[in-house]
CSV table of C-alpha atoms in Angstrom, one decimal:
chain,number,residue,atom,x,y,z
A,4,UNK,CA,-0.3,0.0,0.5
A,5,UNK,CA,1.3,3.2,-1.4
A,6,UNK,CA,0.1,6.3,0.4
A,7,UNK,CA,-3.2,5.3,1.7
A,8,UNK,CA,-4.9,7.2,4.6
A,9,UNK,CA,-8.0,5.1,5.3
A,10,UNK,CA,-10.9,7.9,6.9
A,11,UNK,CA,-13.3,6.2,10.3
A,12,UNK,CA,-13.5,2.8,8.0
A,13,UNK,CA,-14.2,-0.6,10.3
A,14,UNK,CA,-12.1,-3.3,9.9
A,15,UNK,CA,-14.0,-6.3,11.8
A,16,UNK,CA,-11.7,-9.7,11.8
A,17,UNK,CA,-9.5,-9.1,9.3
A,18,UNK,CA,-6.0,-10.3,8.5
A,19,UNK,CA,-3.6,-8.3,7.0
A,20,UNK,CA,0.1,-10.6,5.8
A,21,UNK,CA,2.8,-9.3,4.1
A,22,UNK,CA,2.4,-5.9,4.3
A,23,UNK,CA,4.7,-2.9,3.4
A,24,UNK,CA,3.1,0.2,3.1
A,25,UNK,CA,4.4,3.6,2.5
A,26,UNK,CA,3.3,6.5,3.6
A,27,UNK,CA,0.3,5.2,4.9
A,28,UNK,CA,-2.4,5.9,8.0
A,29,UNK,CA,-4.9,4.7,9.5
A,30,UNK,CA,-7.3,8.4,10.5
A,31,UNK,CA,-9.8,7.5,13.4
A,32,UNK,CA,-10.7,3.8,12.3
A,33,UNK,CA,-11.6,0.9,14.8
A,34,UNK,CA,-10.3,-2.9,13.9
A,35,UNK,CA,-12.0,-6.4,16.2
A,36,UNK,CA,-10.5,-9.7,16.4
A,37,UNK,CA,-7.8,-8.3,13.2
A,38,UNK,CA,-4.5,-10.2,13.0
A,39,UNK,CA,-2.0,-8.3,11.5
A,40,UNK,CA,1.4,-11.0,10.1
A,41,UNK,CA,4.7,-9.3,9.4
A,42,UNK,CA,3.4,-6.2,8.8
A,43,UNK,CA,5.0,-3.1,8.9
A,44,UNK,CA,1.9,-1.1,10.3
A,45,UNK,CA,3.6,0.3,13.3
A,46,UNK,CA,1.6,2.1,16.5
A,47,UNK,CA,2.3,5.8,14.5
A,48,UNK,CA,-0.1,4.9,11.4
A,49,UNK,CA,-2.3,4.8,13.4
A,50,UNK,CA,-3.9,8.5,14.6
A,51,UNK,CA,-6.2,8.4,17.1
A,52,UNK,CA,-7.4,4.8,16.2
A,53,UNK,CA,-9.1,1.6,18.5
A,54,UNK,CA,-7.2,-1.9,17.9
A,55,UNK,CA,-9.5,-3.5,20.2
A,56,UNK,CA,-9.1,-8.1,20.7
A,57,UNK,CA,-6.5,-7.9,17.3
A,58,UNK,CA,-3.0,-9.8,17.6
A,59,UNK,CA,0.7,-7.9,15.1
A,60,UNK,CA,2.8,-11.1,15.0
A,61,UNK,CA,5.4,-10.9,13.3
A,62,UNK,CA,5.9,-7.9,12.7
A,63,UNK,CA,9.0,-6.3,9.7
A,64,UNK,CA,11.3,-5.1,11.8
A,65,UNK,CA,14.8,-1.9,11.4
A,66,UNK,CA,14.6,0.0,8.4
A,67,UNK,CA,11.7,0.4,6.2
A,68,UNK,CA,12.6,1.0,2.4
A,69,UNK,CA,10.8,4.4,1.7
A,70,UNK,CA,9.7,5.9,-1.1
A,71,UNK,CA,7.6,8.0,-0.4
A,72,UNK,CA,9.7,10.7,-0.1
A,73,UNK,CA,9.7,13.2,-3.5
A,74,UNK,CA,14.1,13.5,-3.1
A,75,UNK,CA,14.1,10.8,-3.9
A,76,UNK,CA,14.5,11.7,-8.2
A,77,UNK,CA,17.3,14.7,-6.6
A,78,UNK,CA,19.6,12.0,-5.2
A,79,UNK,CA,19.4,10.2,-8.0
A,80,UNK,CA,20.2,12.0,-11.1
A,81,UNK,CA,23.5,13.3,-7.3
A,82,UNK,CA,24.8,10.1,-7.7
A,83,UNK,CA,24.7,9.7,-11.5
A,84,UNK,CA,26.5,13.5,-11.6
A,85,UNK,CA,29.4,11.9,-9.4
A,86,UNK,CA,29.6,9.1,-11.0
A,87,UNK,CA,30.6,11.9,-13.6
A,88,UNK,CA,32.7,13.6,-12.1
A,89,UNK,CA,35.0,10.5,-11.1
A,90,UNK,CA,35.7,9.9,-14.4
A,91,UNK,CA,36.0,13.1,-15.6
A,92,UNK,CA,40.2,12.7,-14.8
A,93,UNK,CA,41.4,10.0,-16.9
A,94,UNK,CA,39.1,11.0,-19.6
A,95,UNK,CA,41.3,14.0,-19.5
A,96,UNK,CA,44.1,12.5,-19.8
A,97,UNK,CA,43.2,10.4,-22.7
A,98,UNK,CA,42.5,13.9,-23.8
A,99,UNK,CA,46.3,14.6,-23.0
A,100,UNK,CA,47.3,11.3,-24.8
A,101,UNK,CA,45.5,11.1,-28.2
A,102,UNK,CA,46.7,14.6,-28.4
A,103,UNK,CA,50.5,13.9,-28.2
A,104,UNK,CA,50.0,9.4,-30.0
A,105,UNK,CA,47.2,10.0,-31.9
A,106,UNK,CA,44.5,8.1,-32.1
A,107,UNK,CA,45.4,5.8,-34.8
A,108,UNK,CA,48.3,4.6,-32.0
A,109,UNK,CA,46.8,5.6,-29.4
A,110,UNK,CA,43.6,2.9,-30.3
A,111,UNK,CA,46.4,0.2,-31.1
A,112,UNK,CA,48.2,0.2,-28.6
A,113,UNK,CA,51.9,0.6,-30.1
A,114,UNK,CA,53.5,3.8,-29.8
A,115,UNK,CA,55.7,4.3,-32.1
A,116,UNK,CA,55.8,2.1,-35.4
A,117,UNK,CA,53.4,2.8,-37.8
A,118,UNK,CA,49.2,2.5,-37.1
A,119,UNK,CA,47.9,-0.4,-39.4
A,120,UNK,CA,46.6,-0.8,-42.1
A,121,UNK,CA,42.3,-2.1,-42.5
A,122,UNK,CA,43.0,-2.0,-46.8
């Protein structure tokens, strides 16, 4: 479930299994005899909700990935930009070598010998 908000809802004898939620909240909801198995629905996602005779089994632990932030697109481009900067010194050295020894010698991997003729 991604970015779902349940408001004033009643969940009676429901079974939530393997739920991974991102920016999902329950506002003023009532849960009666509901089982939550292997979910990441933690206490802060139940806003002013009542949980009666319900069970939470094997909650997901650790840091769950959350793609709800808009900054993720920025981070993808930023990491790509850093990767481009990382290869810049090699590109500069390659351009200087090509200018000094010639592109055909550099492609052939031979220095001081005439390039091979293809024809």
